[in-house]
Amino acid sequence: MHIQIDPKRSTPIYSQIMDQVRLAVATGVLQPGDQAPRVRELAEQLRVNPNTVARAYRELQAEGLLVARQGSGTFVSDDAEAIGEREQRRLLQEMLDEAARTADGLGVEREDFQKMATRAARSIGRRRARRLSDEQ
Amino acid sequence: MHIQIDPKRSTPIYSQIMDQVRLAVATGVLQPGDQAPRVRELAEQLRVNPNTVARAYRELQAEGLLVARQGSGTFVSDDAEAIGEREQRRLLQEMLDEAARTADGLGVEREDFQKMATRAARSIGRRRARRLSDEQ
Amino acid sequence: MHIQIDPKRSTPIYSQIMDQVRLAVATGVLQPGDQAPRVRELAEQLRVNPNTVARAYRELQAEGLLVARQGSGTFVSDDAEAIGEREQRRLLQEMLDEAARTADGLGVEREDFQKMATRAARSIGRRRARRLSDEQ
Amino acid sequence: MHIQIDPKRSTPIYSQIMDQVRLAVATGVLQPGDQAPRVRELAEQLRVNPNTVARAYRELQAEGLLVARQGSGTFVSDDAEAIGEREQRRLLQEMLDEAARTADGLGVEREDFQKMATRAARSIGRRRARRLSDEQ
DNA sequence: GTGGTCTAGACCACG
DNA sequence: GTGGTCTAGACCACA
């Protein structure tokens, strides 16, 4: 479980942690039934306050992705894959809808928006390819 | 100069004002050399704190879209159109790039990202059409 | 807005605050669009840490009952009544389901469970009657 | 003595064990004077920490359902049946009273509470039927 | 040693 | 002066 956060980014840390855990589930690094990193341990590793990790976990529990059992740890829920997939799409669609709303507000035409999206999409896959080759 | 803001939206009000001013310049409602609405007047009209309008203007000055002339007011800069257009695109592209980065991180394929963008794009134009008919 | 909490109860304070706010909305004491008590103010009144109130408000926002606007306050959302009603029923049904599960586990028959529920129901309304007469 | 627990349920494990022991007494599987399963054995069987079983037994002793005899084990007390029955009802009634209190606080009418209880009661018996057929 | 709640108090974004 | 995030550190329930 390699979770990385960047305290310089404007995205709140607890939210970055949520993203990373969702990603770990989506990629199968964390599987249903697995124990998620312990709160204090992860906090220490990320050099972050335990409360911050706890908050991320708490919100992921509300999403249904994690389940906590007092005294024994936090675990990936049985239906985590479906939930992770769904949540992932939902968040992404939300970002794109927001962008479309902005475009609309600025008077950008639909075709131009599409072109810009295509341009942005070019970066998809490259990074992944790079990551994979890094791991070799 | 009809500037509208929606206090319920999560976008900060100062940012909504910036968008609306950029739009006014892009559509020619405000032309280079024109005086932008006075801070106090606009604040009163929008029922918003003058500081909020002042901040929007301050950031638009940093962008180069507006210029302040001591004691006489705030004016649209000479090269506003180019700057406005450029800035608009830049912001939007930034949002889309961010979305693409997220998609990449989540393992979403390029084709799926495109489909989601298309879906988001459907809302573009509708709202504008509605606004125009409202004004009749 | 009279919100009361009992720090001695085992129910977490933030959760008691949530219940009270939901109740205020359900009874019309707080109406859609109204500003909820300010975080720091309520915290002071309840002699509780602001973080605790903030957490209650945050979770009520996730429910959709409240909407926060940075810099200006926290407000009851437009569709709060429907959400409050729904949420209220959901929580209650959950408690009853839990009781039924326990009854089942203990081998209590359905008829006996019903009788016990009837017995518990006797207290409903009394308290309300008392409250109303107190207000006269 | 077949005691079953579900670590996924939110009810604490020690509490689930208490319920199961009470049930065993109520159904006559454990009779007054019988020895309850040894702590270590039960803990091993349930794959649970011995402390957890010990705690369940300790609280059942406080209730008077079990009695410990130094060095020889834990036994079902002579008046266990009466106590078990009484305790069972007491706990359940407490849960229902709590639910009624909540309902009252939320302004739910007595009739509606009854309907919700009936709805919850539908699950009673089903599970038991299923368990019995599983055992065949 | 797990996670859950709470306090005290700092700093930031926004109005 | 609003709410939002974060840290530091205490205490509790549970295993």
PDB file of N, CA, C and O in Angstrom, chain C residues 5-74:
ATOM      1  N   ILE C   5     -28.437  19.653  24.544  1.00  0.00           N
ATOM      2  CA  ILE C   5     -27.747  18.375  24.494  1.00  0.00           C
ATOM      3  C   ILE C   5     -27.484  17.904  25.909  1.00  0.00           C
ATOM      4  O   ILE C   5     -27.491  18.698  26.858  1.00  0.00           O
ATOM      5  N   ASP C   6     -27.281  16.601  26.034  1.00  0.00           N
ATOM      6  CA  ASP C   6     -26.965  16.037  27.342  1.00  0.00           C
ATOM      7  C   ASP C   6     -25.644  15.282  27.227  1.00  0.00           C
ATOM      8  O   ASP C   6     -25.606  14.173  26.699  1.00  0.00           O
ATOM      9  N   PRO C   7     -24.565  15.889  27.711  1.00  0.00           N
ATOM     10  CA  PRO C   7     -23.242  15.263  27.539  1.00  0.00           C
ATOM     11  C   PRO C   7     -23.130  13.923  28.258  1.00  0.00           C
ATOM     12  O   PRO C   7     -22.226  13.149  27.973  1.00  0.00           O
ATOM     13  N   LYS C   8     -24.086  13.659  29.152  1.00  0.00           N
ATOM     14  CA  LYS C   8     -24.028  12.388  29.881  1.00  0.00           C
ATOM     15  C   LYS C   8     -24.541  11.213  29.055  1.00  0.00           C
ATOM     16  O   LYS C   8     -24.167  10.075  29.285  1.00  0.00           O
ATOM     17  N   ARG C   9     -25.430  11.492  28.110  1.00  0.00           N
ATOM     18  CA  ARG C   9     -25.964  10.410  27.290  1.00  0.00           C
ATOM     19  C   ARG C   9     -24.846   9.760  26.498  1.00  0.00           C
ATOM     20  O   ARG C   9     -23.843  10.391  26.168  1.00  0.00           O
ATOM     21  N   SER C  10     -25.038   8.483  26.149  1.00  0.00           N
ATOM     22  CA  SER C  10     -23.970   7.802  25.423  1.00  0.00           C
ATOM     23  C   SER C  10     -23.974   8.215  23.952  1.00  0.00           C
ATOM     24  O   SER C  10     -22.977   8.068  23.256  1.00  0.00           O
ATOM     25  N   THR C  11     -25.086   8.715  23.467  1.00  0.00           N
ATOM     26  CA  THR C  11     -25.121   9.206  22.089  1.00  0.00           C
ATOM     27  C   THR C  11     -24.116  10.346  21.930  1.00  0.00           C
ATOM     28  O   THR C  11     -24.128  11.283  22.710  1.00  0.00           O
ATOM     29  N   PRO C  12     -23.257  10.260  20.921  1.00  0.00           N
ATOM     30  CA  PRO C  12     -22.255  11.311  20.719  1.00  0.00           C
ATOM     31  C   PRO C  12     -22.905  12.686  20.625  1.00  0.00           C
ATOM     32  O   PRO C  12     -24.008  12.820  20.084  1.00  0.00           O
ATOM     33  N   ILE C  13     -22.189  13.688  21.102  1.00  0.00           N
ATOM     34  CA  ILE C  13     -22.730  15.041  21.103  1.00  0.00           C
ATOM     35  C   ILE C  13     -23.060  15.515  19.692  1.00  0.00           C
ATOM     36  O   ILE C  13     -24.115  16.084  19.444  1.00  0.00           O
ATOM     37  N   TYR C  14     -22.134  15.261  18.748  1.00  0.00           N
ATOM     38  CA  TYR C  14     -22.373  15.748  17.388  1.00  0.00           C
ATOM     39  C   TYR C  14     -23.662  15.144  16.833  1.00  0.00           C
ATOM     40  O   TYR C  14     -24.401  15.796  16.084  1.00  0.00           O
ATOM     41  N   SER C  15     -23.942  13.924  17.278  1.00  0.00           N
ATOM     42  CA  SER C  15     -25.128  13.241  16.786  1.00  0.00           C
ATOM     43  C   SER C  15     -26.392  13.819  17.437  1.00  0.00           C
ATOM     44  O   SER C  15     -27.440  13.953  16.782  1.00  0.00           O
ATOM     45  N   GLN C  16     -26.284  14.187  18.691  1.00  0.00           N
ATOM     46  CA  GLN C  16     -27.413  14.835  19.363  1.00  0.00           C
ATOM     47  C   GLN C  16     -27.728  16.165  18.689  1.00  0.00           C
ATOM     48  O   GLN C  16     -28.894  16.527  18.510  1.00  0.00           O
ATOM     49  N   ILE C  17     -26.667  16.884  18.319  1.00  0.00           N
ATOM     50  CA  ILE C  17     -26.885  18.164  17.641  1.00  0.00           C
ATOM     51  C   ILE C  17     -27.600  17.931  16.314  1.00  0.00           C
ATOM     52  O   ILE C  17     -28.547  18.638  15.966  1.00  0.00           O
ATOM     53  N   MET C  18     -27.164  16.903  15.585  1.00  0.00           N
ATOM     54  CA  MET C  18     -27.826  16.602  14.318  1.00  0.00           C
ATOM     55  C   MET C  18     -29.315  16.339  14.541  1.00  0.00           C
ATOM     56  O   MET C  18     -30.158  16.860  13.794  1.00  0.00           O
ATOM     57  N   ASP C  19     -29.617  15.528  15.539  1.00  0.00           N
ATOM     58  CA  ASP C  19     -31.023  15.216  15.822  1.00  0.00           C
ATOM     59  C   ASP C  19     -31.819  16.477  16.096  1.00  0.00           C
ATOM     60  O   ASP C  19     -32.928  16.652  15.595  1.00  0.00           O
ATOM     61  N   GLN C  20     -31.229  17.352  16.893  1.00  0.00           N
ATOM     62  CA  GLN C  20     -31.951  18.563  17.279  1.00  0.00           C
ATOM     63  C   GLN C  20     -32.190  19.485  16.094  1.00  0.00           C
ATOM     64  O   GLN C  20     -33.241  20.100  15.987  1.00  0.00           O
ATOM     65  N   VAL C  21     -31.194  19.569  15.222  1.00  0.00           N
ATOM     66  CA  VAL C  21     -31.374  20.426  14.053  1.00  0.00           C
ATOM     67  C   VAL C  21     -32.451  19.824  13.146  1.00  0.00           C
ATOM     68  O   VAL C  21     -33.342  20.526  12.663  1.00  0.00           O
ATOM     69  N   ARG C  22     -32.378  18.506  12.945  1.00  0.00           N
ATOM     70  CA  ARG C  22     -33.413  17.835  12.137  1.00  0.00           C
ATOM     71  C   ARG C  22     -34.790  18.098  12.727  1.00  0.00           C
ATOM     72  O   ARG C  22     -35.744  18.390  12.006  1.00  0.00           O
ATOM     73  N   LEU C  23     -34.873  18.023  14.042  1.00  0.00           N
ATOM     74  CA  LEU C  23     -36.151  18.264  14.708  1.00  0.00           C
ATOM     75  C   LEU C  23     -36.628  19.688  14.463  1.00  0.00           C
ATOM     76  O   LEU C  23     -37.810  19.915  14.157  1.00  0.00           O
ATOM     77  N   ALA C  24     -35.698  20.636  14.584  1.00  0.00           N
ATOM     78  CA  ALA C  24     -36.060  22.040  14.373  1.00  0.00           C
ATOM     79  C   ALA C  24     -36.609  22.251  12.966  1.00  0.00           C
ATOM     80  O   ALA C  24     -37.557  23.013  12.764  1.00  0.00           O
ATOM     81  N   VAL C  25     -36.020  21.541  12.000  1.00  0.00           N
ATOM     82  CA  VAL C  25     -36.506  21.674  10.631  1.00  0.00           C
ATOM     83  C   VAL C  25     -37.868  20.988  10.508  1.00  0.00           C
ATOM     84  O   VAL C  25     -38.806  21.526   9.911  1.00  0.00           O
ATOM     85  N   ALA C  26     -37.987  19.821  11.118  1.00  0.00           N
ATOM     86  CA  ALA C  26     -39.235  19.061  11.011  1.00  0.00           C
ATOM     87  C   ALA C  26     -40.402  19.817  11.621  1.00  0.00           C
ATOM     88  O   ALA C  26     -41.528  19.757  11.133  1.00  0.00           O
ATOM     89  N   THR C  27     -40.138  20.560  12.688  1.00  0.00           N
ATOM     90  CA  THR C  27     -41.217  21.275  13.365  1.00  0.00           C
ATOM     91  C   THR C  27     -41.402  22.688  12.823  1.00  0.00           C
ATOM     92  O   THR C  27     -42.257  23.423  13.299  1.00  0.00           O
ATOM     93  N   GLY C  28     -40.572  23.045  11.842  1.00  0.00           N
ATOM     94  CA  GLY C  28     -40.756  24.366  11.247  1.00  0.00           C
ATOM     95  C   GLY C  28     -40.086  25.498  12.012  1.00  0.00           C
ATOM     96  O   GLY C  28     -40.208  26.663  11.643  1.00  0.00           O
ATOM     97  N   VAL C  29     -39.385  25.165  13.086  1.00  0.00           N
ATOM     98  CA  VAL C  29     -38.666  26.206  13.820  1.00  0.00           C
ATOM     99  C   VAL C  29     -37.573  26.788  12.925  1.00  0.00           C
ATOM    100  O   VAL C  29     -37.301  27.978  12.945  1.00  0.00           O
ATOM    101  N   LEU C  30     -36.969  25.909  12.147  1.00  0.00           N
ATOM    102  CA  LEU C  30     -36.011  26.354  11.115  1.00  0.00           C
ATOM    103  C   LEU C  30     -36.652  26.082   9.769  1.00  0.00           C
ATOM    104  O   LEU C  30     -37.041  24.948   9.487  1.00  0.00           O
ATOM    105  N   GLN C  31     -36.755  27.085   8.927  1.00  0.00           N
ATOM    106  CA  GLN C  31     -37.385  26.893   7.630  1.00  0.00           C
ATOM    107  C   GLN C  31     -36.362  27.027   6.508  1.00  0.00           C
ATOM    108  O   GLN C  31     -35.323  27.668   6.683  1.00  0.00           O
ATOM    109  N   PRO C  32     -36.663  26.410   5.349  1.00  0.00           N
ATOM    110  CA  PRO C  32     -35.748  26.510   4.211  1.00  0.00           C
ATOM    111  C   PRO C  32     -35.325  27.956   3.976  1.00  0.00           C
ATOM    112  O   PRO C  32     -36.163  28.858   3.948  1.00  0.00           O
ATOM    113  N   GLY C  33     -34.029  28.148   3.814  1.00  0.00           N
ATOM    114  CA  GLY C  33     -33.506  29.491   3.597  1.00  0.00           C
ATOM    115  C   GLY C  33     -33.040  30.170   4.873  1.00  0.00           C
ATOM    116  O   GLY C  33     -32.244  31.102   4.823  1.00  0.00           O
ATOM    117  N   ASP C  34     -33.570  29.726   6.000  1.00  0.00           N
ATOM    118  CA  ASP C  34     -33.143  30.311   7.281  1.00  0.00           C
ATOM    119  C   ASP C  34     -31.670  30.042   7.530  1.00  0.00           C
ATOM    120  O   ASP C  34     -31.133  29.026   7.106  1.00  0.00           O
ATOM    121  N   GLN C  35     -31.042  30.951   8.269  1.00  0.00           N
ATOM    122  CA  GLN C  35     -29.661  30.704   8.670  1.00  0.00           C
ATOM    123  C   GLN C  35     -29.649  29.866   9.945  1.00  0.00           C
ATOM    124  O   GLN C  35     -30.361  30.178  10.907  1.00  0.00           O
ATOM    125  N   ALA C  36     -28.887  28.809   9.930  1.00  0.00           N
ATOM    126  CA  ALA C  36     -28.729  28.005  11.149  1.00  0.00           C
ATOM    127  C   ALA C  36     -27.838  28.777  12.111  1.00  0.00           C
ATOM    128  O   ALA C  36     -27.120  29.687  11.710  1.00  0.00           O
ATOM    129  N   PRO C  37     -27.891  28.442  13.403  1.00  0.00           N
ATOM    130  CA  PRO C  37     -27.022  29.144  14.360  1.00  0.00           C
ATOM    131  C   PRO C  37     -25.574  29.082  13.906  1.00  0.00           C
ATOM    132  O   PRO C  37     -25.147  28.072  13.358  1.00  0.00           O
ATOM    133  N   ARG C  38     -24.825  30.140  14.112  1.00  0.00           N
ATOM    134  CA  ARG C  38     -23.419  30.137  13.720  1.00  0.00           C
ATOM    135  C   ARG C  38     -22.657  29.099  14.537  1.00  0.00           C
ATOM    136  O   ARG C  38     -22.965  28.891  15.714  1.00  0.00           O
ATOM    137  N   VAL C  39     -21.702  28.495  13.887  1.00  0.00           N
ATOM    138  CA  VAL C  39     -20.958  27.414  14.524  1.00  0.00           C
ATOM    139  C   VAL C  39     -20.407  27.825  15.884  1.00  0.00           C
ATOM    140  O   VAL C  39     -20.676  27.182  16.906  1.00  0.00           O
ATOM    141  N   ARG C  40     -19.654  28.912  15.914  1.00  0.00           N
ATOM    142  CA  ARG C  40     -19.000  29.312  17.158  1.00  0.00           C
ATOM    143  C   ARG C  40     -20.025  29.694  18.220  1.00  0.00           C
ATOM    144  O   ARG C  40     -19.849  29.417  19.402  1.00  0.00           O
ATOM    145  N   GLU C  41     -21.085  30.347  17.752  1.00  0.00           N
ATOM    146  CA  GLU C  41     -22.114  30.786  18.687  1.00  0.00           C
ATOM    147  C   GLU C  41     -22.777  29.571  19.360  1.00  0.00           C
ATOM    148  O   GLU C  41     -22.896  29.510  20.584  1.00  0.00           O
ATOM    149  N   LEU C  42     -23.194  28.634  18.533  1.00  0.00           N
ATOM    150  CA  LEU C  42     -23.860  27.444  19.071  1.00  0.00           C
ATOM    151  C   LEU C  42     -22.908  26.685  19.992  1.00  0.00           C
ATOM    152  O   LEU C  42     -23.301  26.191  21.052  1.00  0.00           O
ATOM    153  N   ALA C  43     -21.642  26.630  19.578  1.00  0.00           N
ATOM    154  CA  ALA C  43     -20.652  25.923  20.387  1.00  0.00           C
ATOM    155  C   ALA C  43     -20.557  26.558  21.767  1.00  0.00           C
ATOM    156  O   ALA C  43     -20.529  25.866  22.794  1.00  0.00           O
ATOM    157  N   GLU C  44     -20.557  27.864  21.785  1.00  0.00           N
ATOM    158  CA  GLU C  44     -20.442  28.566  23.058  1.00  0.00           C
ATOM    159  C   GLU C  44     -21.675  28.312  23.916  1.00  0.00           C
ATOM    160  O   GLU C  44     -21.586  28.010  25.102  1.00  0.00           O
ATOM    161  N   GLN C  45     -22.837  28.408  23.260  1.00  0.00           N
ATOM    162  CA  GLN C  45     -24.099  28.203  23.967  1.00  0.00           C
ATOM    163  C   GLN C  45     -24.182  26.801  24.574  1.00  0.00           C
ATOM    164  O   GLN C  45     -24.633  26.635  25.715  1.00  0.00           O
ATOM    165  N   LEU C  46     -23.719  25.802  23.836  1.00  0.00           N
ATOM    166  CA  LEU C  46     -23.788  24.418  24.317  1.00  0.00           C
ATOM    167  C   LEU C  46     -22.580  24.059  25.175  1.00  0.00           C
ATOM    168  O   LEU C  46     -22.491  22.947  25.681  1.00  0.00           O
ATOM    169  N   ARG C  47     -21.636  25.007  25.310  1.00  0.00           N
ATOM    170  CA  ARG C  47     -20.388  24.749  26.023  1.00  0.00           C
ATOM    171  C   ARG C  47     -19.691  23.518  25.461  1.00  0.00           C
ATOM    172  O   ARG C  47     -19.351  22.570  26.166  1.00  0.00           O
ATOM    173  N   VAL C  48     -19.489  23.605  24.187  1.00  0.00           N
ATOM    174  CA  VAL C  48     -18.938  22.487  23.438  1.00  0.00           C
ATOM    175  C   VAL C  48     -17.903  23.054  22.488  1.00  0.00           C
ATOM    176  O   VAL C  48     -17.944  24.227  22.139  1.00  0.00           O
ATOM    177  N   ASN C  49     -16.962  22.251  22.058  1.00  0.00           N
ATOM    178  CA  ASN C  49     -15.940  22.742  21.145  1.00  0.00           C
ATOM    179  C   ASN C  49     -16.519  23.017  19.755  1.00  0.00           C
ATOM    180  O   ASN C  49     -17.310  22.231  19.250  1.00  0.00           O
ATOM    181  N   PRO C  50     -16.098  24.128  19.128  1.00  0.00           N
ATOM    182  CA  PRO C  50     -16.622  24.455  17.795  1.00  0.00           C
ATOM    183  C   PRO C  50     -16.483  23.304  16.802  1.00  0.00           C
ATOM    184  O   PRO C  50     -17.352  23.110  15.957  1.00  0.00           O
ATOM    185  N   ASN C  51     -15.400  22.547  16.915  1.00  0.00           N
ATOM    186  CA  ASN C  51     -15.223  21.416  16.005  1.00  0.00           C
ATOM    187  C   ASN C  51     -16.389  20.443  16.071  1.00  0.00           C
ATOM    188  O   ASN C  51     -16.753  19.835  15.067  1.00  0.00           O
ATOM    189  N   THR C  52     -16.933  20.274  17.252  1.00  0.00           N
ATOM    190  CA  THR C  52     -18.025  19.321  17.434  1.00  0.00           C
ATOM    191  C   THR C  52     -19.272  19.795  16.694  1.00  0.00           C
ATOM    192  O   THR C  52     -19.939  19.020  16.005  1.00  0.00           O
ATOM    193  N   VAL C  53     -19.572  21.078  16.814  1.00  0.00           N
ATOM    194  CA  VAL C  53     -20.710  21.629  16.077  1.00  0.00           C
ATOM    195  C   VAL C  53     -20.432  21.549  14.576  1.00  0.00           C
ATOM    196  O   VAL C  53     -21.295  21.158  13.790  1.00  0.00           O
ATOM    197  N   ALA C  54     -19.193  21.891  14.217  1.00  0.00           N
ATOM    198  CA  ALA C  54     -18.833  21.877  12.792  1.00  0.00           C
ATOM    199  C   ALA C  54     -19.036  20.490  12.211  1.00  0.00           C
ATOM    200  O   ALA C  54     -19.535  20.332  11.098  1.00  0.00           O
ATOM    201  N   ARG C  55     -18.684  19.469  12.989  1.00  0.00           N
ATOM    202  CA  ARG C  55     -18.862  18.114  12.474  1.00  0.00           C
ATOM    203  C   ARG C  55     -20.335  17.794  12.253  1.00  0.00           C
ATOM    204  O   ARG C  55     -20.707  17.214  11.227  1.00  0.00           O
ATOM    205  N   ALA C  56     -21.169  18.170  13.223  1.00  0.00           N
ATOM    206  CA  ALA C  56     -22.611  17.935  13.069  1.00  0.00           C
ATOM    207  C   ALA C  56     -23.113  18.626  11.804  1.00  0.00           C
ATOM    208  O   ALA C  56     -23.815  18.024  10.989  1.00  0.00           O
ATOM    209  N   TYR C  57     -22.719  19.870  11.614  1.00  0.00           N
ATOM    210  CA  TYR C  57     -23.171  20.621  10.444  1.00  0.00           C
ATOM    211  C   TYR C  57     -22.649  19.972   9.161  1.00  0.00           C
ATOM    212  O   TYR C  57     -23.352  19.886   8.172  1.00  0.00           O
ATOM    213  N   ARG C  58     -21.408  19.544   9.201  1.00  0.00           N
ATOM    214  CA  ARG C  58     -20.810  18.937   8.014  1.00  0.00           C
ATOM    215  C   ARG C  58     -21.613  17.710   7.595  1.00  0.00           C
ATOM    216  O   ARG C  58     -21.914  17.511   6.422  1.00  0.00           O
ATOM    217  N   GLU C  59     -21.988  16.888   8.574  1.00  0.00           N
ATOM    218  CA  GLU C  59     -22.721  15.669   8.221  1.00  0.00           C
ATOM    219  C   GLU C  59     -24.139  15.994   7.773  1.00  0.00           C
ATOM    220  O   GLU C  59     -24.704  15.298   6.936  1.00  0.00           O
ATOM    221  N   LEU C  60     -24.707  17.050   8.323  1.00  0.00           N
ATOM    222  CA  LEU C  60     -26.042  17.450   7.864  1.00  0.00           C
ATOM    223  C   LEU C  60     -25.972  18.014   6.441  1.00  0.00           C
ATOM    224  O   LEU C  60     -26.936  17.923   5.689  1.00  0.00           O
ATOM    225  N   GLN C  61     -24.834  18.585   6.096  1.00  0.00           N
ATOM    226  CA  GLN C  61     -24.659  19.029   4.718  1.00  0.00           C
ATOM    227  C   GLN C  61     -24.594  17.843   3.784  1.00  0.00           C
ATOM    228  O   GLN C  61     -25.162  17.862   2.697  1.00  0.00           O
ATOM    229  N   ALA C  62     -23.894  16.787   4.217  1.00  0.00           N
ATOM    230  CA  ALA C  62     -23.797  15.590   3.395  1.00  0.00           C
ATOM    231  C   ALA C  62     -25.194  15.002   3.189  1.00  0.00           C
ATOM    232  O   ALA C  62     -25.498  14.452   2.131  1.00  0.00           O
ATOM    233  N   GLU C  63     -26.047  15.152   4.173  1.00  0.00           N
ATOM    234  CA  GLU C  63     -27.431  14.662   4.067  1.00  0.00           C
ATOM    235  C   GLU C  63     -28.238  15.553   3.123  1.00  0.00           C
ATOM    236  O   GLU C  63     -29.293  15.153   2.649  1.00  0.00           O
ATOM    237  N   GLY C  64     -27.758  16.787   2.944  1.00  0.00           N
ATOM    238  CA  GLY C  64     -28.477  17.720   2.084  1.00  0.00           C
ATOM    239  C   GLY C  64     -29.419  18.632   2.843  1.00  0.00           C
ATOM    240  O   GLY C  64     -30.156  19.410   2.245  1.00  0.00           O
ATOM    241  N   LEU C  65     -29.387  18.543   4.164  1.00  0.00           N
ATOM    242  CA  LEU C  65     -30.315  19.344   4.962  1.00  0.00           C
ATOM    243  C   LEU C  65     -29.823  20.783   5.106  1.00  0.00           C
ATOM    244  O   LEU C  65     -30.611  21.718   5.169  1.00  0.00           O
ATOM    245  N   LEU C  66     -28.502  20.944   5.193  1.00  0.00           N
ATOM    246  CA  LEU C  66     -27.928  22.275   5.334  1.00  0.00           C
ATOM    247  C   LEU C  66     -27.024  22.592   4.143  1.00  0.00           C
ATOM    248  O   LEU C  66     -26.548  21.693   3.458  1.00  0.00           O
ATOM    249  N   VAL C  67     -26.805  23.872   3.932  1.00  0.00           N
ATOM    250  CA  VAL C  67     -25.859  24.323   2.916  1.00  0.00           C
ATOM    251  C   VAL C  67     -24.995  25.402   3.553  1.00  0.00           C
ATOM    252  O   VAL C  67     -25.527  26.332   4.165  1.00  0.00           O
ATOM    253  N   ALA C  68     -23.676  25.284   3.439  1.00  0.00           N
ATOM    254  CA  ALA C  68     -22.790  26.294   4.018  1.00  0.00           C
ATOM    255  C   ALA C  68     -22.291  27.224   2.928  1.00  0.00           C
ATOM    256  O   ALA C  68     -22.022  26.777   1.812  1.00  0.00           O
ATOM    257  N   ARG C  69     -22.215  28.485   3.246  1.00  0.00           N
ATOM    258  CA  ARG C  69     -21.598  29.427   2.320  1.00  0.00           C
ATOM    259  C   ARG C  69     -20.457  30.105   3.052  1.00  0.00           C
ATOM    260  O   ARG C  69     -20.687  30.852   4.016  1.00  0.00           O
ATOM    261  N   GLN C  70     -19.235  29.830   2.583  1.00  0.00           N
ATOM    262  CA  GLN C  70     -18.050  30.390   3.250  1.00  0.00           C
ATOM    263  C   GLN C  70     -18.220  31.884   3.447  1.00  0.00           C
ATOM    264  O   GLN C  70     -18.644  32.587   2.543  1.00  0.00           O
ATOM    265  N   GLY C  71     -17.868  32.294   4.601  1.00  0.00           N
ATOM    266  CA  GLY C  71     -17.892  33.724   4.856  1.00  0.00           C
ATOM    267  C   GLY C  71     -19.241  34.289   5.185  1.00  0.00           C
ATOM    268  O   GLY C  71     -19.339  35.408   5.675  1.00  0.00           O
ATOM    269  N   SER C  72     -20.321  33.515   4.904  1.00  0.00           N
ATOM    270  CA  SER C  72     -21.590  34.127   5.268  1.00  0.00           C
ATOM    271  C   SER C  72     -22.468  33.311   6.198  1.00  0.00           C
ATOM    272  O   SER C  72     -23.351  33.859   6.842  1.00  0.00           O
ATOM    273  N   GLY C  73     -22.215  32.032   6.293  1.00  0.00           N
ATOM    274  CA  GLY C  73     -22.979  31.258   7.263  1.00  0.00           C
ATOM    275  C   GLY C  73     -23.504  29.943   6.732  1.00  0.00           C
ATOM    276  O   GLY C  73     -23.229  29.558   5.604  1.00  0.00           O
ATOM    277  N   THR C  74     -24.265  29.263   7.570  1.00  0.00           N
ATOM    278  CA  THR C  74     -24.837  27.970   7.201  1.00  0.00           C
ATOM    279  C   THR C  74     -26.350  28.119   7.134  1.00  0.00           C
ATOM    280  O   THR C  74     -26.953  28.694   8.042  1.00  0.00           O
TER     281      THR C  74
END
